[in-house]
CSV table of C-alpha atoms in Angstrom, one decimal:
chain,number,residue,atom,x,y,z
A,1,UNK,CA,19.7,12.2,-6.0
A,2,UNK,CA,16.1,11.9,-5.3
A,3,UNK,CA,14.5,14.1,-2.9
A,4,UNK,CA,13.4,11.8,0.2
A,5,UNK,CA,9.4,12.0,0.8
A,6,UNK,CA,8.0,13.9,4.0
A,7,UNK,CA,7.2,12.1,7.0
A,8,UNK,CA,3.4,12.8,7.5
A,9,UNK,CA,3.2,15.3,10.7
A,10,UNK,CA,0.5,13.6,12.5
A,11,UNK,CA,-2.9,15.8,13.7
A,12,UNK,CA,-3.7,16.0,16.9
A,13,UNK,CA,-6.2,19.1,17.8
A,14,UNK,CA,-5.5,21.6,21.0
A,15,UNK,CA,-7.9,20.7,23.7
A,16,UNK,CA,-7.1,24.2,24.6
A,17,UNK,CA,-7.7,26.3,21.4
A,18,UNK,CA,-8.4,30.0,21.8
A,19,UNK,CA,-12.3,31.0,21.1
A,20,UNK,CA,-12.3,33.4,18.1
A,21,UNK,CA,-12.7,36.6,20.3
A,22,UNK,CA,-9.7,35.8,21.8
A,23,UNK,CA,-8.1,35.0,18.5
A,24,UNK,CA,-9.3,38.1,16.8
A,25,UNK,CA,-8.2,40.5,20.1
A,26,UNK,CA,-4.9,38.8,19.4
A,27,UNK,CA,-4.6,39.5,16.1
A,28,UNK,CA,-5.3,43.3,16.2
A,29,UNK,CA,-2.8,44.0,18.7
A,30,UNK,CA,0.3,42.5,16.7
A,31,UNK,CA,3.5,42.8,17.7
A,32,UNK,CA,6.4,41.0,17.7
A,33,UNK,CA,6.6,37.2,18.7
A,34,UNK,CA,4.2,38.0,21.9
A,35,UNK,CA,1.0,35.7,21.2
A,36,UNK,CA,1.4,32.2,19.9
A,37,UNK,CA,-0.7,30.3,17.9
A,38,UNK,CA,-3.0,27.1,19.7
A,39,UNK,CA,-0.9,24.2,17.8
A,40,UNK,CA,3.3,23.4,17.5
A,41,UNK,CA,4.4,20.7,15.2
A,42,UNK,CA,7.1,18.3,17.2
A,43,UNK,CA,9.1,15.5,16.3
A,44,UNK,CA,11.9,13.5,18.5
A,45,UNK,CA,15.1,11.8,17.7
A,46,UNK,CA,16.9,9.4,19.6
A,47,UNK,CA,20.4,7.5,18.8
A,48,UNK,CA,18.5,4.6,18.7
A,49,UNK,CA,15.3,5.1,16.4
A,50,UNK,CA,16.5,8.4,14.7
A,51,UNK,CA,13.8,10.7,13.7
A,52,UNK,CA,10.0,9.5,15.2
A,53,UNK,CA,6.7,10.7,16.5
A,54,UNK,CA,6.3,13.4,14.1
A,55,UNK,CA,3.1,15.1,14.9
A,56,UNK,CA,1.3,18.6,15.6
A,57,UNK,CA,-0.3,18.9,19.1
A,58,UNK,CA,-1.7,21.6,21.1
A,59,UNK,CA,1.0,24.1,21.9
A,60,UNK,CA,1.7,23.7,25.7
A,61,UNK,CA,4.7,23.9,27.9
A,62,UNK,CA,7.2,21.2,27.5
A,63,UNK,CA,8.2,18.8,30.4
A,64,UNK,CA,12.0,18.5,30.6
A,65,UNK,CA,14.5,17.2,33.2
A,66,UNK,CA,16.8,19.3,34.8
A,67,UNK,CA,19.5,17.3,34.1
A,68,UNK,CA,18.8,18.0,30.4
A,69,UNK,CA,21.6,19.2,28.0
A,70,UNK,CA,20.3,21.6,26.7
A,71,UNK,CA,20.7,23.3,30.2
A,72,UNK,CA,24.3,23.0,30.9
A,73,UNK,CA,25.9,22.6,27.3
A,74,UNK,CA,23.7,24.7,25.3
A,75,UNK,CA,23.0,22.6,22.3
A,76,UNK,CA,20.4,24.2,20.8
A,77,UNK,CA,19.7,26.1,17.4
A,78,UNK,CA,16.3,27.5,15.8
A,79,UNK,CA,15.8,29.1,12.5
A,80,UNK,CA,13.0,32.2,11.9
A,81,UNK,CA,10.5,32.4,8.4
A,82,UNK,CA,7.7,33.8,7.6
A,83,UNK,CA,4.2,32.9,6.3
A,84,UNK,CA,2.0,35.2,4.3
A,85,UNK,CA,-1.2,35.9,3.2
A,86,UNK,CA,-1.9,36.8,0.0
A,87,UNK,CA,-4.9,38.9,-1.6
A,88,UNK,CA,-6.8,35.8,-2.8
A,89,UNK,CA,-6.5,34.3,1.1
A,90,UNK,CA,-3.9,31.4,0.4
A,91,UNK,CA,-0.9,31.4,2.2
A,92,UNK,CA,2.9,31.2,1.3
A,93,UNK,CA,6.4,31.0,2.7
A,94,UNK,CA,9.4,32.3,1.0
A,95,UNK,CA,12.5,30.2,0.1
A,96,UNK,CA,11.7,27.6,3.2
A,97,UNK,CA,14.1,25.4,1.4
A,98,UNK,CA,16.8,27.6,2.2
A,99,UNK,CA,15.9,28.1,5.9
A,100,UNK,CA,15.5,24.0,6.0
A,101,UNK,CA,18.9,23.9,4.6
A,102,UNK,CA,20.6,25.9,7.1
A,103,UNK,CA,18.9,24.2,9.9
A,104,UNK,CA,20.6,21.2,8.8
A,105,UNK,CA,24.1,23.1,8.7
A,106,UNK,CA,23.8,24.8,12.2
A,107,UNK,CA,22.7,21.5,13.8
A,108,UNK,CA,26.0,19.3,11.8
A,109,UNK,CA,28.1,22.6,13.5
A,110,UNK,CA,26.5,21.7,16.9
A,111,UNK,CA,26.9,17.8,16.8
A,112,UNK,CA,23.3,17.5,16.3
A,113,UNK,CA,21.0,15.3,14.2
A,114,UNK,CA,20.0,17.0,10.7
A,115,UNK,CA,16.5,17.2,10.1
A,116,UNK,CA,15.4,16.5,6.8
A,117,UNK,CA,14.2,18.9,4.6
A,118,UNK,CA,11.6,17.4,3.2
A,119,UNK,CA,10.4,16.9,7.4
A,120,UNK,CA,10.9,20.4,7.8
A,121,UNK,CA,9.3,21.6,5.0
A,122,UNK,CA,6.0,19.6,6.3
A,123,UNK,CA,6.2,20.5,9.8
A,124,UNK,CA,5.9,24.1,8.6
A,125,UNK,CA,3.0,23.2,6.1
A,126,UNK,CA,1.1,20.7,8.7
A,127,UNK,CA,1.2,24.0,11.6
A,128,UNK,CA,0.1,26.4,9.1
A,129,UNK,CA,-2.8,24.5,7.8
A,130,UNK,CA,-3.8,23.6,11.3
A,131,UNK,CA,-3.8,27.4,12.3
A,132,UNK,CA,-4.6,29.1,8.8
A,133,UNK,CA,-6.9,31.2,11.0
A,134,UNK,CA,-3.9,32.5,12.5
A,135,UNK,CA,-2.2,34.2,9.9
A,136,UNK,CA,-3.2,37.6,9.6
A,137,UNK,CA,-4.3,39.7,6.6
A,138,UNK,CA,-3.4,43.0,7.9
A,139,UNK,CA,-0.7,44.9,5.3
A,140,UNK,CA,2.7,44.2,6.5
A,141,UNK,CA,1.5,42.0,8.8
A,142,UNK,CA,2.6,37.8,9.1
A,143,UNK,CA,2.9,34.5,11.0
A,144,UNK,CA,6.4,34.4,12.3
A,145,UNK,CA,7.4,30.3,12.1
A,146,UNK,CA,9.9,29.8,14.9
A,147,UNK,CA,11.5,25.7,13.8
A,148,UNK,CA,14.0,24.4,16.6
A,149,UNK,CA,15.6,22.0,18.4
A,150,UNK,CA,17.0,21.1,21.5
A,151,UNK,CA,18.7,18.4,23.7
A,152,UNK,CA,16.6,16.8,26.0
A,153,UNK,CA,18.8,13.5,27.4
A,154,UNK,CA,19.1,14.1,31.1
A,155,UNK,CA,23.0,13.5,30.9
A,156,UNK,CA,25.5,15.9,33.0
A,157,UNK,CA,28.8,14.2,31.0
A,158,UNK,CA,30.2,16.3,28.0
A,159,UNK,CA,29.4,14.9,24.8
A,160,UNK,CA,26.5,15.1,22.1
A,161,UNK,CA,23.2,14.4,23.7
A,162,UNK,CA,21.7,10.9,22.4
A,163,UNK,CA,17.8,12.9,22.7
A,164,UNK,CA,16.9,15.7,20.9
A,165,UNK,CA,13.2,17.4,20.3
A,166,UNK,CA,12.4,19.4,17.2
A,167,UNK,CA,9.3,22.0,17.2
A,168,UNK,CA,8.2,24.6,15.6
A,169,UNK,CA,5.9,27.5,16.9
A,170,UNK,CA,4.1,29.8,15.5
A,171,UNK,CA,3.3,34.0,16.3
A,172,UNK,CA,0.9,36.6,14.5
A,173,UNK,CA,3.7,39.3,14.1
A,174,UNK,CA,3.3,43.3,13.0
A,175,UNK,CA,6.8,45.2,12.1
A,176,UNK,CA,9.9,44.3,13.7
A,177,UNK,CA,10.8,47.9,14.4
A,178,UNK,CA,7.3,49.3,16.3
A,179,UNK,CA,8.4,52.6,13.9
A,180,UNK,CA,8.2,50.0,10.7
A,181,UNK,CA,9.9,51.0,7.3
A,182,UNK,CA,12.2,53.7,9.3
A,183,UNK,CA,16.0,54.4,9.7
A,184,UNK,CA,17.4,53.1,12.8
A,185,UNK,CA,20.4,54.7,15.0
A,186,UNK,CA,23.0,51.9,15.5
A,187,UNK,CA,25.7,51.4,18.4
A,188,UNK,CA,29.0,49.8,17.1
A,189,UNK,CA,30.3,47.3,19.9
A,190,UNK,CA,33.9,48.0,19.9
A,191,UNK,CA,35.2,46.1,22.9
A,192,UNK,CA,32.6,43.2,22.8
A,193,UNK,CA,32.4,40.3,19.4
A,194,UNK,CA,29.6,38.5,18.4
A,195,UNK,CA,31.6,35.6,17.5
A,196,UNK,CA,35.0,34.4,16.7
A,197,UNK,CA,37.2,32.5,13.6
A,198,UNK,CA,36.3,28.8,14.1
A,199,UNK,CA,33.5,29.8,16.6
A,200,UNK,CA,30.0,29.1,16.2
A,201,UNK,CA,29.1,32.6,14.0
A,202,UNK,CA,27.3,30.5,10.6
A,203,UNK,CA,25.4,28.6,12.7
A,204,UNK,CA,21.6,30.3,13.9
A,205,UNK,CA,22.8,29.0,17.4
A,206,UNK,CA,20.8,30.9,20.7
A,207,UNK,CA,24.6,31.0,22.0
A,208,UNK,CA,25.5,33.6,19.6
A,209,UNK,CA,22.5,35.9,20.2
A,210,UNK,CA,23.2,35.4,23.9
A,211,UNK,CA,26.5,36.8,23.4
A,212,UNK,CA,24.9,40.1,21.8
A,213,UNK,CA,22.2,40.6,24.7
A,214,UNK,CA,24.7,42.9,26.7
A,215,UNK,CA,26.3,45.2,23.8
A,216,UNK,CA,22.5,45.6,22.6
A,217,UNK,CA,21.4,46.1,26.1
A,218,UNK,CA,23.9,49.1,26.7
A,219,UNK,CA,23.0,50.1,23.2
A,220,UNK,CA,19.4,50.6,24.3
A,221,UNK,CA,20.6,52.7,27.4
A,222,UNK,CA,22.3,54.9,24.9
A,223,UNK,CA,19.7,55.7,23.2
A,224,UNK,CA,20.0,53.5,19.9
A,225,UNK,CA,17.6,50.5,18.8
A,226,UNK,CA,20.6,48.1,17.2
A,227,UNK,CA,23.9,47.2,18.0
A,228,UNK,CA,26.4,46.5,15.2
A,229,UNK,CA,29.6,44.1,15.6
A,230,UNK,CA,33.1,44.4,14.6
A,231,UNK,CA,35.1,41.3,13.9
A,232,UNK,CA,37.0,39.7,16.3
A,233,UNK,CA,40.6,39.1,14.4
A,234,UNK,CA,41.3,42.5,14.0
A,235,UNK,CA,38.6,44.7,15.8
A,236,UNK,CA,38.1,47.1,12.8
A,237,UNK,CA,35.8,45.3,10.4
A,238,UNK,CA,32.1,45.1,10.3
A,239,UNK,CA,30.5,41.9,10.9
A,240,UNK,CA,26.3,42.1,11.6
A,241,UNK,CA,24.0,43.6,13.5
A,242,UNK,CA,22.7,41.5,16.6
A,243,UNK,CA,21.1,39.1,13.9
A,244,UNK,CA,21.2,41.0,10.8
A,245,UNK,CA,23.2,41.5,7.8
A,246,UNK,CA,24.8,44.7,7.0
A,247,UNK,CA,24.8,46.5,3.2
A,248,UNK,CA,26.9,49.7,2.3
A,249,UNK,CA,25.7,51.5,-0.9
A,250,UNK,CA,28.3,53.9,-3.0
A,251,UNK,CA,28.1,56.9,-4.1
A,252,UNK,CA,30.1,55.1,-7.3
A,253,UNK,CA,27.0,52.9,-7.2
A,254,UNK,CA,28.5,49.7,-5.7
A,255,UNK,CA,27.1,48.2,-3.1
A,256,UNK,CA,29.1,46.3,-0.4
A,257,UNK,CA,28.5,43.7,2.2
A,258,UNK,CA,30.5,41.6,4.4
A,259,UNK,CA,31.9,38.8,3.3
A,260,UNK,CA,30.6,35.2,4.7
A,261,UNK,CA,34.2,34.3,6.8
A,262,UNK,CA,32.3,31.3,8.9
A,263,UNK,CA,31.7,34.1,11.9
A,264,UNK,CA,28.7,35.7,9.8
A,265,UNK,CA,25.5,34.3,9.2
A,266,UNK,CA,24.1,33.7,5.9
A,267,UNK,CA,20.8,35.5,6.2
A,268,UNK,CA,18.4,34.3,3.3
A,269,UNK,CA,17.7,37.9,2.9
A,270,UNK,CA,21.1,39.0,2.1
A,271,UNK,CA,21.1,36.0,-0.5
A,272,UNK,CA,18.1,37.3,-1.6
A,273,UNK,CA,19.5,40.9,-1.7
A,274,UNK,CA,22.5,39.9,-3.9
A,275,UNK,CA,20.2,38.2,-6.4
A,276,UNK,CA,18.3,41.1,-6.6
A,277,UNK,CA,20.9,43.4,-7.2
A,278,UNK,CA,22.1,41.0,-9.7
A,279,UNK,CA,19.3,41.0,-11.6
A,280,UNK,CA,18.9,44.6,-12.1
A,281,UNK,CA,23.2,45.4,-12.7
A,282,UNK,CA,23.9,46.9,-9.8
A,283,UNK,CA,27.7,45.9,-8.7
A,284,UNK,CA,28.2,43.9,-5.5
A,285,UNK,CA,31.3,43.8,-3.7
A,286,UNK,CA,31.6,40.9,-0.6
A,287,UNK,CA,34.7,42.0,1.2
A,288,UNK,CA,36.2,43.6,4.5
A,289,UNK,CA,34.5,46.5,5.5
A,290,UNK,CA,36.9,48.6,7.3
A,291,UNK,CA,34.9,50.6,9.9
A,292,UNK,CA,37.2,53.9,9.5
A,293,UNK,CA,36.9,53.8,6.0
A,294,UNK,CA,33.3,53.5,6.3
A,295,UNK,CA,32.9,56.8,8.7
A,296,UNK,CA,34.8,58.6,6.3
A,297,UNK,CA,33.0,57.8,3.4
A,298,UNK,CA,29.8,58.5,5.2
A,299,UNK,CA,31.6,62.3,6.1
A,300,UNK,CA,33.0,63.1,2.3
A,301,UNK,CA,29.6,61.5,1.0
A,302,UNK,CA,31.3,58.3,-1.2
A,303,UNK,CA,28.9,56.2,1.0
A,304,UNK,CA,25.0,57.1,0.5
A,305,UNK,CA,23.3,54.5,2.1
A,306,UNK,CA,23.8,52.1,4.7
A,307,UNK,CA,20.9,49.2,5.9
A,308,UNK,CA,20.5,46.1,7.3
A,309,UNK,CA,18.5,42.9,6.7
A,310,UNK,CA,17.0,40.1,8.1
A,311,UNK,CA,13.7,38.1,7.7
A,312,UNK,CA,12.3,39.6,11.2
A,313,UNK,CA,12.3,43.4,9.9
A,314,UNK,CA,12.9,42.6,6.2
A,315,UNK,CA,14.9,45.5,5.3
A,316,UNK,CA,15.5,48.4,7.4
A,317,UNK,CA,17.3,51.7,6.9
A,318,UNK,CA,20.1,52.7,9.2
A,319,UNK,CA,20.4,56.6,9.4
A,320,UNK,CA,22.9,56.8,11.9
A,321,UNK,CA,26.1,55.4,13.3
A,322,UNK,CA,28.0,56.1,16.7
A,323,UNK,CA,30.4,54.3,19.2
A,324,UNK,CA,32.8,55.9,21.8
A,325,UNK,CA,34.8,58.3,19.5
A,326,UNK,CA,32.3,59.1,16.8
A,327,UNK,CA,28.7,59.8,15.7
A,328,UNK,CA,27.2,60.3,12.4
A,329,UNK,CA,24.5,60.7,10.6
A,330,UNK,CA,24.2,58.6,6.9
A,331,UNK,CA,23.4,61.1,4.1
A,332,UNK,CA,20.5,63.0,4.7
A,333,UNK,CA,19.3,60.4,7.8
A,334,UNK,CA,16.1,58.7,5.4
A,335,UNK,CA,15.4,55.5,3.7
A,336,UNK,CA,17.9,55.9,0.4
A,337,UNK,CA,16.4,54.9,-2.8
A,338,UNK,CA,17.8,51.6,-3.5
A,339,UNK,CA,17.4,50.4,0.1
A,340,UNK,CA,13.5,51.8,-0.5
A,341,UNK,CA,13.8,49.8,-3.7
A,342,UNK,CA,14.6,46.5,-2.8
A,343,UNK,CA,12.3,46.8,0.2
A,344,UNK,CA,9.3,47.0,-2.1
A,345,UNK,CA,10.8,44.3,-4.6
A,346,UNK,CA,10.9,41.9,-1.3
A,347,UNK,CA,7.6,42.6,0.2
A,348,UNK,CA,6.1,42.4,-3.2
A,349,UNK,CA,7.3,39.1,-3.8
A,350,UNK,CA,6.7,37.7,-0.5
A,351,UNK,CA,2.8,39.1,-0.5
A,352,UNK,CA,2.4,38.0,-3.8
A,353,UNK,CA,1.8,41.8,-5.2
A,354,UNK,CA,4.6,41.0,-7.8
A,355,UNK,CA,5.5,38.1,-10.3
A,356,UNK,CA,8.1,35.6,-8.3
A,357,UNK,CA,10.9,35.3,-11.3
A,358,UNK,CA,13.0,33.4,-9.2
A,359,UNK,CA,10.7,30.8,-7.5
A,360,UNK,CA,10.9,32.0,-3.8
A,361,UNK,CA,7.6,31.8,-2.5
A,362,UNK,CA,6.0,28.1,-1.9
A,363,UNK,CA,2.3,27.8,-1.4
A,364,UNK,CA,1.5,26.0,1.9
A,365,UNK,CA,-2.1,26.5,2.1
């Protein structure tokens, strides 16, 4: 099976770009996905004509009907990647392919039109090249590429919509976590679920997130940056963070992680993880992880290190856990040294400090 060729993504400059002060204000004050960059590639499907008018135009508000679906049935997904400068100035994106390939999956879970991946793959490259200026060389620093799409047919009956629009935008980002590379304290939602068997959970679906707002929101007001999910059979298992994945390290040296039951995401990180952890012999288990079973081993000491990952924050240590009837602390509360490990072997490879053995990283500019 050949791969089909991209659709070219059409140019068409901002009439409205930033003036490089402004540009170089916004890009010492990084955060996360708070400035945008002056271009968004676009490209619209009907049931008609399928996939036309591919093109990147200034980045402006979009014009939509009230009556559009997206509004009252929520069909709508999105992915997240990243783009990186390296030392010698060109730029890079790691594993698109497999970002491309789950955009296709959430949108066949949401009766939506799959995007080819060649397309996507050139929408990304066609933005970047357009706002190379954009992506920033501070250390640990990138351009956050938001792809997604939504339906636009001004329709109130229930069914798929026969409009959609695809876009991509683009942000200068610092650290997910305004502490970066630190252990974060972690709320475990007992009475509230992410998603459910059957549900939407594999799909990168803004429903799903929408559902975690409230848990993470009382999270906050406790005092803890992260809010951790349970799974919704039994109530006892951990599922993911808000929107990331969740690894256990042993004290026997086996790491652990969820297994992918169709209510879990399939983070590229975590892929990326398990490869990892492949490569260098370390023993990974994807299974139930039962949360009492996990408290204890974090109080007799047969659990080391717990962290989570995601492409947002990357890796991120988790030095405590706590929900209504417990609270504890994971080892001695720092980054453990495998979590530290294949923090460094990720960043490295992304920023092109490393060699890329497994052919992640594509050059887009």
């Amino acid at each position: 099976m050949t791969t089909p060729l991209p659709t070219e993504f059409t140019m068409v400059p901002s009439s409205h770009p930033r003036t490089t002060a402004e540009r170089t204000a916004a890009l010492e004050r990084l955060s996360f996905g708070v400035e945008y960059t002056d271009h968004m590639a676009r490209a619209t499907w009907t049931l008609d004509a399928g996939w036309q008018h591919h093109r990147v135009e200034g980045f402006a508000p979009l014009e939509l009907s009230p009556a559009a679906a997206v509004f009252h049935y929520g069909q709508e997904i999105f992915e997240g990647l990243k783009a990186y400068r390296h030392a010698d100035g060109s730029v890079w994106a790691f594993r698109p392919e497999a970002n491309a390939r789950r955009f296709a999956a959430s949108a066949r879970r949401l009766a939506m039109p799959e995007l080819p991946e060649a397309d996507f793959l050139a929408s990304i490259r066609t933005l970047v090249e357009a706002d190379l200026e954009w992506v920033p060389s501070t250390p640990g620093a990138s351009l956050y590429l938001r792809p997604f799409m939504i339906a636009t047919e001004p329709f109130l009956g229930v069914r798929p919509a026969h409009r959609y629009e695809y876009l991509v935008i683009a942000s200068p980002v610092g650290p997910y976590f305004v502490n970066g590379f630190q252990p974060v304290s972690i709320w475990v939602a007992e009475d509230y679920h992410r998603a459910g068997p059957g549900g939407t959970g594999a799909a990168k679906f803004g429903g799903n997130y929408a559902a975690s707002l409230l848990p993470q929101q009382t999270a906050l007001e406790r005092g803890f940056e992260q809010v951790c999910f349970l799974d919704a059979a039994t109530g006892t298992n951990l599922e993911e963070l808000g929107g990331m994945n969740v690894f256990v390290v042993g004290a026997d040296g086996v790491v652990r992680t969820p297994a992918l039951t169709g209510s879990i995401l399939e983070g590229v990180t975590r892929s990326s993880i398990l490869t990892l952890l492949a490569a260098d012999g370390v023993p990974v288990e994807e299974s139930d992880i039962p949360l009492r079973g996990l408290l204890a081993g974090i109080e007799d000491g047969s659990v080391r290190e717990v962290f989570a990952c995601g492409t947002a924050a990357v890796i991120t240590p988790i030095g405590r856990l706590a929900g209504e009837t417990f609270d504890v602390t994971v080892a001695d509360g720092g980054p453990g040294a495998l979590t530290q490990r294949l923090y460094e072997q990720l960043t490295d490879i992304q920023y092109g400090r490393t060699e890329d053995k497994h052919g992640w990283v594509t050059r887009l500019v």
